[in-house]
PDB file of C-alpha atoms in Angstrom:
ATOM      1  CA  UNK U   1      33.972  21.065 198.214  1.00  0.00           C
ATOM      2  CA  UNK U   2      34.823  17.438 197.068  1.00  0.00           C
ATOM      3  CA  UNK U   3      37.933  15.806 198.306  1.00  0.00           C
ATOM      4  CA  UNK U   4      39.247  15.304 194.723  1.00  0.00           C
ATOM      5  CA  UNK U   5      39.761  19.012 194.412  1.00  0.00           C
ATOM      6  CA  UNK U   6      43.187  20.394 195.439  1.00  0.00           C
ATOM      7  CA  UNK U   7      44.909  23.649 194.588  1.00  0.00           C
ATOM      8  CA  UNK U   8      47.447  23.580 191.743  1.00  0.00           C
ATOM      9  CA  UNK U   9      50.866  25.109 192.338  1.00  0.00           C
ATOM     10  CA  UNK U  10      52.120  27.289 189.493  1.00  0.00           C
ATOM     11  CA  UNK U  11      55.720  26.356 190.405  1.00  0.00           C
ATOM     12  CA  UNK U  12      55.427  22.624 190.826  1.00  0.00           C
ATOM     13  CA  UNK U  13      53.311  21.295 188.107  1.00  0.00           C
ATOM     14  CA  UNK U  14      54.905  18.271 186.487  1.00  0.00           C
ATOM     15  CA  UNK U  15      54.837  18.500 182.684  1.00  0.00           C
ATOM     16  CA  UNK U  16      56.364  16.543 179.786  1.00  0.00           C
ATOM     17  CA  UNK U  17      56.979  19.734 177.838  1.00  0.00           C
ATOM     18  CA  UNK U  18      60.730  19.863 177.153  1.00  0.00           C
ATOM     19  CA  UNK U  19      62.937  22.696 175.931  1.00  0.00           C
ATOM     20  CA  UNK U  20      63.139  22.400 172.192  1.00  0.00           C
ATOM     21  CA  UNK U  21      63.933  24.596 169.131  1.00  0.00           C
ATOM     22  CA  UNK U  22      61.167  26.965 168.129  1.00  0.00           C
ATOM     23  CA  UNK U  23      60.356  24.586 165.209  1.00  0.00           C
ATOM     24  CA  UNK U  24      58.170  22.760 167.736  1.00  0.00           C
ATOM     25  CA  UNK U  25      54.435  23.283 167.001  1.00  0.00           C
ATOM     26  CA  UNK U  26      52.760  26.216 168.688  1.00  0.00           C
ATOM     27  CA  UNK U  27      49.427  27.038 167.243  1.00  0.00           C
ATOM     28  CA  UNK U  28      45.952  28.277 168.133  1.00  0.00           C
ATOM     29  CA  UNK U  29      42.734  26.562 166.858  1.00  0.00           C
ATOM     30  CA  UNK U  30      39.504  28.454 166.959  1.00  0.00           C
ATOM     31  CA  UNK U  31      36.710  26.174 168.184  1.00  0.00           C
ATOM     32  CA  UNK U  32      34.113  28.972 168.705  1.00  0.00           C
ATOM     33  CA  UNK U  33      34.087  32.616 167.984  1.00  0.00           C
ATOM     34  CA  UNK U  34      30.444  33.723 168.690  1.00  0.00           C
ATOM     35  CA  UNK U  35      29.161  35.632 171.504  1.00  0.00           C
ATOM     36  CA  UNK U  36      26.429  34.929 174.140  1.00  0.00           C
ATOM     37  CA  UNK U  37      23.309  34.730 171.878  1.00  0.00           C
ATOM     38  CA  UNK U  38      23.211  31.450 169.902  1.00  0.00           C
ATOM     39  CA  UNK U  39      23.539  31.396 166.292  1.00  0.00           C
ATOM     40  CA  UNK U  40      23.295  28.504 163.667  1.00  0.00           C
ATOM     41  CA  UNK U  41      26.471  29.245 161.963  1.00  0.00           C
ATOM     42  CA  UNK U  42      28.813  29.888 164.869  1.00  0.00           C
ATOM     43  CA  UNK U  43      29.668  28.559 168.296  1.00  0.00           C
ATOM     44  CA  UNK U  44      30.420  29.997 171.670  1.00  0.00           C
ATOM     45  CA  UNK U  45      33.989  30.956 172.722  1.00  0.00           C
ATOM     46  CA  UNK U  46      36.571  28.278 172.953  1.00  0.00           C
ATOM     47  CA  UNK U  47      40.111  27.893 171.660  1.00  0.00           C
ATOM     48  CA  UNK U  48      42.726  25.044 171.730  1.00  0.00           C
ATOM     49  CA  UNK U  49      46.334  26.009 172.131  1.00  0.00           C
ATOM     50  CA  UNK U  50      48.951  23.326 171.245  1.00  0.00           C
ATOM     51  CA  UNK U  51      52.520  23.509 172.236  1.00  0.00           C
ATOM     52  CA  UNK U  52      55.025  20.789 171.860  1.00  0.00           C
ATOM     53  CA  UNK U  53      52.382  18.076 172.077  1.00  0.00           C
ATOM     54  CA  UNK U  54      50.449  19.557 175.043  1.00  0.00           C
ATOM     55  CA  UNK U  55      46.836  20.714 174.755  1.00  0.00           C
ATOM     56  CA  UNK U  56      45.626  23.788 176.589  1.00  0.00           C
ATOM     57  CA  UNK U  57      41.939  24.712 176.381  1.00  0.00           C
ATOM     58  CA  UNK U  58      40.965  28.228 176.718  1.00  0.00           C
ATOM     59  CA  UNK U  59      37.256  28.833 177.644  1.00  0.00           C
ATOM     60  CA  UNK U  60      34.662  26.227 177.194  1.00  0.00           C
ATOM     61  CA  UNK U  61      31.322  27.509 175.649  1.00  0.00           C
ATOM     62  CA  UNK U  62      28.371  25.280 175.007  1.00  0.00           C
ATOM     63  CA  UNK U  63      29.242  22.299 172.855  1.00  0.00           C
ATOM     64  CA  UNK U  64      32.950  22.660 173.087  1.00  0.00           C
ATOM     65  CA  UNK U  65      33.568  18.953 173.405  1.00  0.00           C
ATOM     66  CA  UNK U  66      31.807  18.412 169.964  1.00  0.00           C
ATOM     67  CA  UNK U  67      34.080  21.114 168.460  1.00  0.00           C
ATOM     68  CA  UNK U  68      37.172  19.269 169.765  1.00  0.00           C
ATOM     69  CA  UNK U  69      36.001  16.017 168.166  1.00  0.00           C
ATOM     70  CA  UNK U  70      35.243  17.787 164.977  1.00  0.00           C
ATOM     71  CA  UNK U  71      38.819  19.093 164.838  1.00  0.00           C
ATOM     72  CA  UNK U  72      40.129  15.623 165.646  1.00  0.00           C
ATOM     73  CA  UNK U  73      41.548  16.784 169.000  1.00  0.00           C
ATOM     74  CA  UNK U  74      40.918  14.171 171.539  1.00  0.00           C
ATOM     75  CA  UNK U  75      39.537  15.727 174.649  1.00  0.00           C
ATOM     76  CA  UNK U  76      41.425  13.079 176.681  1.00  0.00           C
ATOM     77  CA  UNK U  77      44.626  14.729 175.675  1.00  0.00           C
ATOM     78  CA  UNK U  78      43.756  17.952 177.448  1.00  0.00           C
ATOM     79  CA  UNK U  79      45.788  18.689 180.543  1.00  0.00           C
ATOM     80  CA  UNK U  80      45.215  22.321 181.123  1.00  0.00           C
ATOM     81  CA  UNK U  81      41.864  24.374 181.104  1.00  0.00           C
ATOM     82  CA  UNK U  82      41.589  28.074 181.449  1.00  0.00           C
ATOM     83  CA  UNK U  83      38.286  29.893 182.095  1.00  0.00           C
ATOM     84  CA  UNK U  84      38.240  33.520 181.762  1.00  0.00           C
ATOM     85  CA  UNK U  85      35.073  34.407 183.573  1.00  0.00           C
ATOM     86  CA  UNK U  86      31.665  33.175 184.682  1.00  0.00           C
ATOM     87  CA  UNK U  87      29.478  34.347 181.878  1.00  0.00           C
ATOM     88  CA  UNK U  88      27.852  31.217 180.467  1.00  0.00           C
ATOM     89  CA  UNK U  89      29.030  31.460 176.896  1.00  0.00           C
ATOM     90  CA  UNK U  90      32.600  30.992 178.287  1.00  0.00           C
ATOM     91  CA  UNK U  91      32.064  27.982 180.573  1.00  0.00           C
ATOM     92  CA  UNK U  92      28.699  26.137 180.075  1.00  0.00           C
ATOM     93  CA  UNK U  93      30.460  23.516 177.997  1.00  0.00           C
ATOM     94  CA  UNK U  94      32.784  22.652 180.905  1.00  0.00           C
ATOM     95  CA  UNK U  95      30.532  20.468 182.849  1.00  0.00           C
ATOM     96  CA  UNK U  96      29.671  18.159 179.942  1.00  0.00           C
ATOM     97  CA  UNK U  97      33.338  17.883 179.085  1.00  0.00           C
ATOM     98  CA  UNK U  98      34.297  16.899 182.489  1.00  0.00           C
ATOM     99  CA  UNK U  99      31.468  14.430 182.699  1.00  0.00           C
ATOM    100  CA  UNK U 100      32.649  12.850 179.377  1.00  0.00           C
ATOM    101  CA  UNK U 101      36.193  12.658 180.542  1.00  0.00           C
ATOM    102  CA  UNK U 102      34.948  10.966 183.736  1.00  0.00           C
ATOM    103  CA  UNK U 103      32.831   8.415 181.999  1.00  0.00           C
ATOM    104  CA  UNK U 104      35.704   7.758 179.508  1.00  0.00           C
ATOM    105  CA  UNK U 105      37.877   6.320 182.317  1.00  0.00           C
ATOM    106  CA  UNK U 106      40.411   9.268 182.538  1.00  0.00           C
ATOM    107  CA  UNK U 107      42.936   8.707 185.270  1.00  0.00           C
ATOM    108  CA  UNK U 108      45.481  11.442 184.357  1.00  0.00           C
ATOM    109  CA  UNK U 109      45.491  14.738 186.474  1.00  0.00           C
ATOM    110  CA  UNK U 110      43.753  17.716 184.825  1.00  0.00           C
ATOM    111  CA  UNK U 111      44.555  21.280 185.925  1.00  0.00           C
ATOM    112  CA  UNK U 112      41.775  23.951 185.836  1.00  0.00           C
ATOM    113  CA  UNK U 113      42.308  27.630 186.212  1.00  0.00           C
ATOM    114  CA  UNK U 114      39.274  29.947 186.646  1.00  0.00           C
ATOM    115  CA  UNK U 115      37.508  32.556 188.594  1.00  0.00           C
ATOM    116  CA  UNK U 116      36.630  32.243 192.225  1.00  0.00           C
ATOM    117  CA  UNK U 117      33.355  30.218 192.487  1.00  0.00           C
ATOM    118  CA  UNK U 118      33.951  28.007 189.625  1.00  0.00           C
ATOM    119  CA  UNK U 119      35.063  25.164 191.917  1.00  0.00           C
ATOM    120  CA  UNK U 120      31.740  25.602 193.841  1.00  0.00           C
ATOM    121  CA  UNK U 121      29.728  25.464 190.687  1.00  0.00           C
ATOM    122  CA  UNK U 122      31.424  22.158 189.574  1.00  0.00           C
ATOM    123  CA  UNK U 123      31.277  20.608 193.079  1.00  0.00           C
ATOM    124  CA  UNK U 124      27.611  21.442 193.532  1.00  0.00           C
ATOM    125  CA  UNK U 125      26.735  20.149 190.120  1.00  0.00           C
ATOM    126  CA  UNK U 126      28.460  16.778 190.747  1.00  0.00           C
ATOM    127  CA  UNK U 127      27.183  16.521 194.312  1.00  0.00           C
ATOM    128  CA  UNK U 128      23.502  17.097 193.209  1.00  0.00           C
ATOM    129  CA  UNK U 129      23.776  14.378 190.493  1.00  0.00           C
ATOM    130  CA  UNK U 130      25.453  12.024 193.009  1.00  0.00           C
ATOM    131  CA  UNK U 131      28.665  12.043 190.908  1.00  0.00           C
ATOM    132  CA  UNK U 132      32.317  11.915 191.747  1.00  0.00           C
ATOM    133  CA  UNK U 133      35.536  12.274 189.958  1.00  0.00           C
ATOM    134  CA  UNK U 134      37.721   9.358 189.130  1.00  0.00           C
ATOM    135  CA  UNK U 135      40.717  11.436 188.151  1.00  0.00           C
ATOM    136  CA  UNK U 136      42.566  14.106 190.130  1.00  0.00           C
ATOM    137  CA  UNK U 137      41.123  17.584 189.225  1.00  0.00           C
ATOM    138  CA  UNK U 138      43.299  20.446 190.536  1.00  0.00           C
ATOM    139  CA  UNK U 139      41.658  23.902 190.761  1.00  0.00           C
ATOM    140  CA  UNK U 140      43.500  27.226 190.984  1.00  0.00           C
ATOM    141  CA  UNK U 141      41.449  30.382 191.534  1.00  0.00           C
ATOM    142  CA  UNK U 142      42.538  33.381 189.426  1.00  0.00           C
ATOM    143  CA  UNK U 143      42.629  36.950 191.011  1.00  0.00           C
ATOM    144  CA  UNK U 144      41.095  39.083 188.417  1.00  0.00           C
ATOM    145  CA  UNK U 145      42.485  42.273 189.708  1.00  0.00           C
ATOM    146  CA  UNK U 146      46.124  41.799 189.017  1.00  0.00           C
ATOM    147  CA  UNK U 147      48.376  39.756 186.508  1.00  0.00           C
ATOM    148  CA  UNK U 148      49.826  36.620 187.976  1.00  0.00           C
ATOM    149  CA  UNK U 149      51.915  33.744 186.898  1.00  0.00           C
ATOM    150  CA  UNK U 150      49.538  30.713 186.691  1.00  0.00           C
ATOM    151  CA  UNK U 151      51.719  28.027 185.006  1.00  0.00           C
ATOM    152  CA  UNK U 152      55.621  27.728 184.987  1.00  0.00           C
ATOM    153  CA  UNK U 153      56.574  24.909 182.710  1.00  0.00           C
ATOM    154  CA  UNK U 154      60.077  24.048 181.523  1.00  0.00           C
ATOM    155  CA  UNK U 155      59.603  25.841 178.099  1.00  0.00           C
ATOM    156  CA  UNK U 156      56.433  27.884 178.595  1.00  0.00           C
ATOM    157  CA  UNK U 157      54.710  30.165 181.044  1.00  0.00           C
ATOM    158  CA  UNK U 158      51.047  31.286 181.338  1.00  0.00           C
ATOM    159  CA  UNK U 159      50.169  34.433 182.911  1.00  0.00           C
ATOM    160  CA  UNK U 160      46.690  36.028 183.635  1.00  0.00           C
ATOM    161  CA  UNK U 161      45.746  39.381 182.048  1.00  0.00           C
ATOM    162  CA  UNK U 162      43.171  41.604 184.005  1.00  0.00           C
ATOM    163  CA  UNK U 163      40.430  42.785 181.839  1.00  0.00           C
ATOM    164  CA  UNK U 164      37.511  45.178 182.045  1.00  0.00           C
ATOM    165  CA  UNK U 165      34.199  43.444 181.669  1.00  0.00           C
ATOM    166  CA  UNK U 166      32.040  44.457 184.717  1.00  0.00           C
ATOM    167  CA  UNK U 167      32.598  40.945 186.264  1.00  0.00           C
ATOM    168  CA  UNK U 168      35.967  39.327 187.363  1.00  0.00           C
ATOM    169  CA  UNK U 169      37.509  38.531 183.928  1.00  0.00           C
ATOM    170  CA  UNK U 170      40.998  37.611 182.750  1.00  0.00           C
ATOM    171  CA  UNK U 171      42.843  36.931 179.506  1.00  0.00           C
ATOM    172  CA  UNK U 172      45.834  34.592 179.276  1.00  0.00           C
ATOM    173  CA  UNK U 173      49.467  35.180 177.997  1.00  0.00           C
ATOM    174  CA  UNK U 174      51.334  32.204 176.729  1.00  0.00           C
ATOM    175  CA  UNK U 175      54.951  32.992 176.549  1.00  0.00           C
ATOM    176  CA  UNK U 176      57.831  30.700 175.294  1.00  0.00           C
ATOM    177  CA  UNK U 177      60.974  30.767 177.424  1.00  0.00           C
ATOM    178  CA  UNK U 178      64.236  31.873 175.930  1.00  0.00           C
ATOM    179  CA  UNK U 179      65.883  29.081 174.149  1.00  0.00           C
ATOM    180  CA  UNK U 180      69.441  28.113 175.011  1.00  0.00           C
ATOM    181  CA  UNK U 181      72.264  28.976 172.670  1.00  0.00           C
ATOM    182  CA  UNK U 182      73.105  26.585 169.871  1.00  0.00           C
ATOM    183  CA  UNK U 183      76.633  25.203 170.144  1.00  0.00           C
ATOM    184  CA  UNK U 184      78.992  25.618 167.161  1.00  0.00           C
ATOM    185  CA  UNK U 185      80.831  22.348 167.434  1.00  0.00           C
ATOM    186  CA  UNK U 186      82.879  22.768 164.256  1.00  0.00           C
ATOM    187  CA  UNK U 187      84.647  25.838 165.996  1.00  0.00           C
ATOM    188  CA  UNK U 188      85.690  23.719 169.012  1.00  0.00           C
ATOM    189  CA  UNK U 189      88.878  21.733 169.302  1.00  0.00           C
ATOM    190  CA  UNK U 190      88.680  17.957 169.586  1.00  0.00           C
ATOM    191  CA  UNK U 191      88.357  16.267 173.042  1.00  0.00           C
ATOM    192  CA  UNK U 192      86.743  19.401 174.786  1.00  0.00           C
ATOM    193  CA  UNK U 193      85.632  18.342 178.313  1.00  0.00           C
ATOM    194  CA  UNK U 194      81.919  17.672 178.656  1.00  0.00           C
ATOM    195  CA  UNK U 195      81.871  20.298 181.480  1.00  0.00           C
ATOM    196  CA  UNK U 196      83.033  22.925 178.939  1.00  0.00           C
ATOM    197  CA  UNK U 197      80.342  21.921 176.418  1.00  0.00           C
ATOM    198  CA  UNK U 198      77.608  22.056 179.059  1.00  0.00           C
ATOM    199  CA  UNK U 199      78.651  25.629 180.289  1.00  0.00           C
ATOM    200  CA  UNK U 200      78.771  26.989 176.702  1.00  0.00           C
ATOM    201  CA  UNK U 201      75.291  25.566 176.104  1.00  0.00           C
ATOM    202  CA  UNK U 202      74.092  27.510 179.065  1.00  0.00           C
ATOM    203  CA  UNK U 203      75.672  30.730 177.490  1.00  0.00           C
ATOM    204  CA  UNK U 204      78.463  30.728 180.155  1.00  0.00           C
ATOM    205  CA  UNK U 205      82.047  31.518 179.517  1.00  0.00           C
ATOM    206  CA  UNK U 206      84.626  29.024 180.592  1.00  0.00           C
ATOM    207  CA  UNK U 207      87.463  30.264 182.697  1.00  0.00           C
ATOM    208  CA  UNK U 208      90.826  28.994 183.702  1.00  0.00           C
ATOM    209  CA  UNK U 209      92.200  28.869 187.272  1.00  0.00           C
ATOM    210  CA  UNK U 210      93.389  32.524 187.009  1.00  0.00           C
ATOM    211  CA  UNK U 211      90.086  33.840 185.744  1.00  0.00           C
ATOM    212  CA  UNK U 212      91.055  34.277 182.209  1.00  0.00           C
ATOM    213  CA  UNK U 213      88.646  33.264 179.473  1.00  0.00           C
ATOM    214  CA  UNK U 214      89.379  30.076 177.834  1.00  0.00           C
ATOM    215  CA  UNK U 215      86.200  29.587 175.871  1.00  0.00           C
ATOM    216  CA  UNK U 216      83.994  32.640 175.288  1.00  0.00           C
ATOM    217  CA  UNK U 217      80.306  31.687 174.824  1.00  0.00           C
ATOM    218  CA  UNK U 218      79.960  34.305 172.066  1.00  0.00           C
ATOM    219  CA  UNK U 219      82.699  32.682 169.988  1.00  0.00           C
ATOM    220  CA  UNK U 220      81.317  29.119 170.165  1.00  0.00           C
ATOM    221  CA  UNK U 221      77.576  29.526 170.182  1.00  0.00           C
ATOM    222  CA  UNK U 222      74.651  31.413 168.376  1.00  0.00           C
ATOM    223  CA  UNK U 223      71.694  32.830 170.157  1.00  0.00           C
ATOM    224  CA  UNK U 224      68.597  30.448 170.319  1.00  0.00           C
ATOM    225  CA  UNK U 225      65.477  31.355 168.379  1.00  0.00           C
ATOM    226  CA  UNK U 226      63.336  34.231 169.494  1.00  0.00           C
ATOM    227  CA  UNK U 227      60.783  33.029 171.962  1.00  0.00           C
ATOM    228  CA  UNK U 228      57.186  33.100 170.744  1.00  0.00           C
ATOM    229  CA  UNK U 229      54.097  34.437 172.546  1.00  0.00           C
ATOM    230  CA  UNK U 230      50.298  34.498 172.308  1.00  0.00           C
ATOM    231  CA  UNK U 231      47.843  36.634 174.259  1.00  0.00           C
ATOM    232  CA  UNK U 232      44.155  35.891 174.569  1.00  0.00           C
ATOM    233  CA  UNK U 233      42.010  38.746 175.609  1.00  0.00           C
ATOM    234  CA  UNK U 234      38.464  37.617 176.318  1.00  0.00           C
ATOM    235  CA  UNK U 235      35.436  39.870 176.909  1.00  0.00           C
ATOM    236  CA  UNK U 236      36.557  43.287 177.708  1.00  0.00           C
ATOM    237  CA  UNK U 237      35.924  46.942 177.324  1.00  0.00           C
ATOM    238  CA  UNK U 238      38.653  48.981 175.529  1.00  0.00           C
ATOM    239  CA  UNK U 239      41.357  48.963 178.065  1.00  0.00           C
ATOM    240  CA  UNK U 240      44.912  50.408 177.404  1.00  0.00           C
ATOM    241  CA  UNK U 241      46.069  49.182 180.823  1.00  0.00           C
ATOM    242  CA  UNK U 242      46.774  45.824 179.113  1.00  0.00           C
ATOM    243  CA  UNK U 243      49.177  47.249 176.535  1.00  0.00           C
ATOM    244  CA  UNK U 244      52.307  46.958 178.619  1.00  0.00           C
ATOM    245  CA  UNK U 245      51.626  43.272 179.311  1.00  0.00           C
ATOM    246  CA  UNK U 246      50.984  42.219 175.803  1.00  0.00           C
ATOM    247  CA  UNK U 247      53.567  44.400 174.185  1.00  0.00           C
ATOM    248  CA  UNK U 248      55.188  42.855 171.127  1.00  0.00           C
ATOM    249  CA  UNK U 249      53.438  39.429 171.360  1.00  0.00           C
ATOM    250  CA  UNK U 250      53.498  37.458 168.112  1.00  0.00           C
ATOM    251  CA  UNK U 251      49.788  36.748 168.030  1.00  0.00           C
ATOM    252  CA  UNK U 252      46.965  38.637 169.826  1.00  0.00           C
ATOM    253  CA  UNK U 253      43.392  37.441 169.993  1.00  0.00           C
ATOM    254  CA  UNK U 254      41.045  40.268 171.140  1.00  0.00           C
ATOM    255  CA  UNK U 255      37.342  40.368 171.336  1.00  0.00           C
ATOM    256  CA  UNK U 256      35.430  42.440 168.784  1.00  0.00           C
ATOM    257  CA  UNK U 257      31.846  41.911 169.607  1.00  0.00           C
ATOM    258  CA  UNK U 258      30.563  44.993 167.702  1.00  0.00           C
ATOM    259  CA  UNK U 259      31.457  47.304 164.811  1.00  0.00           C
ATOM    260  CA  UNK U 260      31.607  51.078 165.008  1.00  0.00           C
ATOM    261  CA  UNK U 261      27.873  51.262 164.327  1.00  0.00           C
ATOM    262  CA  UNK U 262      27.293  50.060 167.917  1.00  0.00           C
ATOM    263  CA  UNK U 263      30.270  51.639 169.642  1.00  0.00           C
ATOM    264  CA  UNK U 264      28.232  53.153 172.377  1.00  0.00           C
ATOM    265  CA  UNK U 265      26.456  49.862 173.142  1.00  0.00           C
ATOM    266  CA  UNK U 266      29.838  48.184 173.281  1.00  0.00           C
ATOM    267  CA  UNK U 267      31.042  50.490 176.007  1.00  0.00           C
ATOM    268  CA  UNK U 268      27.758  49.974 177.847  1.00  0.00           C
ATOM    269  CA  UNK U 269      27.989  46.217 178.083  1.00  0.00           C
ATOM    270  CA  UNK U 270      31.843  46.199 178.565  1.00  0.00           C
ATOM    271  CA  UNK U 271      32.750  45.018 175.064  1.00  0.00           C
ATOM    272  CA  UNK U 272      34.980  46.309 172.175  1.00  0.00           C
ATOM    273  CA  UNK U 273      34.454  47.138 168.596  1.00  0.00           C
ATOM    274  CA  UNK U 274      36.725  45.766 165.842  1.00  0.00           C
ATOM    275  CA  UNK U 275      38.377  49.186 165.432  1.00  0.00           C
ATOM    276  CA  UNK U 276      39.137  49.469 169.174  1.00  0.00           C
ATOM    277  CA  UNK U 277      40.764  45.980 169.127  1.00  0.00           C
ATOM    278  CA  UNK U 278      42.908  46.992 166.264  1.00  0.00           C
ATOM    279  CA  UNK U 279      43.898  50.242 167.963  1.00  0.00           C
ATOM    280  CA  UNK U 280      45.152  48.271 170.914  1.00  0.00           C
ATOM    281  CA  UNK U 281      46.966  45.906 168.628  1.00  0.00           C
ATOM    282  CA  UNK U 282      48.782  48.768 166.946  1.00  0.00           C
ATOM    283  CA  UNK U 283      49.640  50.418 170.205  1.00  0.00           C
ATOM    284  CA  UNK U 284      51.026  47.343 171.553  1.00  0.00           C
ATOM    285  CA  UNK U 285      53.117  46.605 168.547  1.00  0.00           C
ATOM    286  CA  UNK U 286      51.843  42.877 168.186  1.00  0.00           C
ATOM    287  CA  UNK U 287      52.783  40.876 165.251  1.00  0.00           C
ATOM    288  CA  UNK U 288      49.224  39.689 164.163  1.00  0.00           C
ATOM    289  CA  UNK U 289      45.670  40.261 165.442  1.00  0.00           C
ATOM    290  CA  UNK U 290      42.726  37.927 165.421  1.00  0.00           C
ATOM    291  CA  UNK U 291      39.336  39.187 166.245  1.00  0.00           C
ATOM    292  CA  UNK U 292      36.301  37.399 167.318  1.00  0.00           C
ATOM    293  CA  UNK U 293      33.294  37.067 169.844  1.00  0.00           C
ATOM    294  CA  UNK U 294      30.962  38.541 167.163  1.00  0.00           C
ATOM    295  CA  UNK U 295      27.499  39.558 168.197  1.00  0.00           C
ATOM    296  CA  UNK U 296      24.683  37.637 166.707  1.00  0.00           C
ATOM    297  CA  UNK U 297      23.173  40.694 165.384  1.00  0.00           C
ATOM    298  CA  UNK U 298      25.760  40.524 162.501  1.00  0.00           C
ATOM    299  CA  UNK U 299      25.264  38.049 159.757  1.00  0.00           C
ATOM    300  CA  UNK U 300      28.578  38.622 157.931  1.00  0.00           C
ATOM    301  CA  UNK U 301      31.997  39.534 159.124  1.00  0.00           C
ATOM    302  CA  UNK U 302      33.967  41.126 156.174  1.00  0.00           C
ATOM    303  CA  UNK U 303      33.201  44.570 157.482  1.00  0.00           C
ATOM    304  CA  UNK U 304      34.718  43.653 160.968  1.00  0.00           C
ATOM    305  CA  UNK U 305      38.023  42.817 159.150  1.00  0.00           C
ATOM    306  CA  UNK U 306      37.897  45.973 156.980  1.00  0.00           C
ATOM    307  CA  UNK U 307      37.116  48.192 160.078  1.00  0.00           C
ATOM    308  CA  UNK U 308      39.991  46.631 161.950  1.00  0.00           C
ATOM    309  CA  UNK U 309      42.430  46.759 159.140  1.00  0.00           C
ATOM    310  CA  UNK U 310      42.035  50.489 158.757  1.00  0.00           C
ATOM    311  CA  UNK U 311      43.809  50.585 162.114  1.00  0.00           C
ATOM    312  CA  UNK U 312      45.935  47.482 161.950  1.00  0.00           C
ATOM    313  CA  UNK U 313      46.514  45.820 158.527  1.00  0.00           C
ATOM    314  CA  UNK U 314      47.681  42.497 159.906  1.00  0.00           C
ATOM    315  CA  UNK U 315      44.284  41.579 161.235  1.00  0.00           C
ATOM    316  CA  UNK U 316      42.464  38.295 160.507  1.00  0.00           C
ATOM    317  CA  UNK U 317      39.034  36.927 161.552  1.00  0.00           C
ATOM    318  CA  UNK U 318      39.061  34.228 164.157  1.00  0.00           C
ATOM    319  CA  UNK U 319      37.385  31.724 161.742  1.00  0.00           C
ATOM    320  CA  UNK U 320      36.169  28.687 163.466  1.00  0.00           C
ATOM    321  CA  UNK U 321      38.026  25.521 162.556  1.00  0.00           C
ATOM    322  CA  UNK U 322      41.003  27.488 161.414  1.00  0.00           C
ATOM    323  CA  UNK U 323      44.488  27.103 163.046  1.00  0.00           C
ATOM    324  CA  UNK U 324      47.067  29.906 163.345  1.00  0.00           C
ATOM    325  CA  UNK U 325      50.663  29.425 163.926  1.00  0.00           C
ATOM    326  CA  UNK U 326      52.294  31.494 166.642  1.00  0.00           C
TER     327      UNK U 326
END
């Protein structure tokens, strides 16, 4: 393994993300929504999640760096990359992207989360081409058998979601942390000590020396905005075990490689139908569902949406180039 590789800590990653109101941008841009076989009118899986100015890349199918440029998202702004599994349509674009970042003079750290063995693939490729990294590249292997906290930032966490794909495969859950209460300054008397204000902003009651409440947080604050969440479920067979983990997320992306006409085939190759994805969304009580990873055997996708909306009306196609607010 190359010396530039180190293991990233989920607890100590420095990040500029600061806690702000939920008005901060939180969106998902679809870069590719096709499946393994190439097609002229669609691209292999990749998504860009943006939160408070930070860029998170989920999966990196062939040509992802071109898709980023098309969307005017500078690859140099990426700080975190998450790879769900080692099927080529989900990571074959990673090596060219890393190479371009290297040639572009990147010096900022990059954090990569992915399956066991991904580090060996990258190290071997760069060694055989007599290459080296000129920026710190931190790798953390993901255990595909159980959910885990991968990233703990000041305002956002990212967890892994174990999936059922016949190969180690995980989804990713982006969850905003609870916002601090909003201080109602007009209710407070003048010249309130700074320490009192800080305590109230943390939702804490302020007590006097005898333990009586001087300032009740409920009287001088309002709850912060509801935290938002996004769950990305990559290639997987219908799997109700994930429902508890994704329960109530605002936005769910779930693969829907086939329609009902190929339901048996979907199960055999560890994939889902559009209807099955929608059934999971309904059972998990999510806010909205996006479906993608469409098989190249299909030329149009309206029937995917219709099939899914029979089970879960708030379903949209993961249309390439389109951004969805969380």
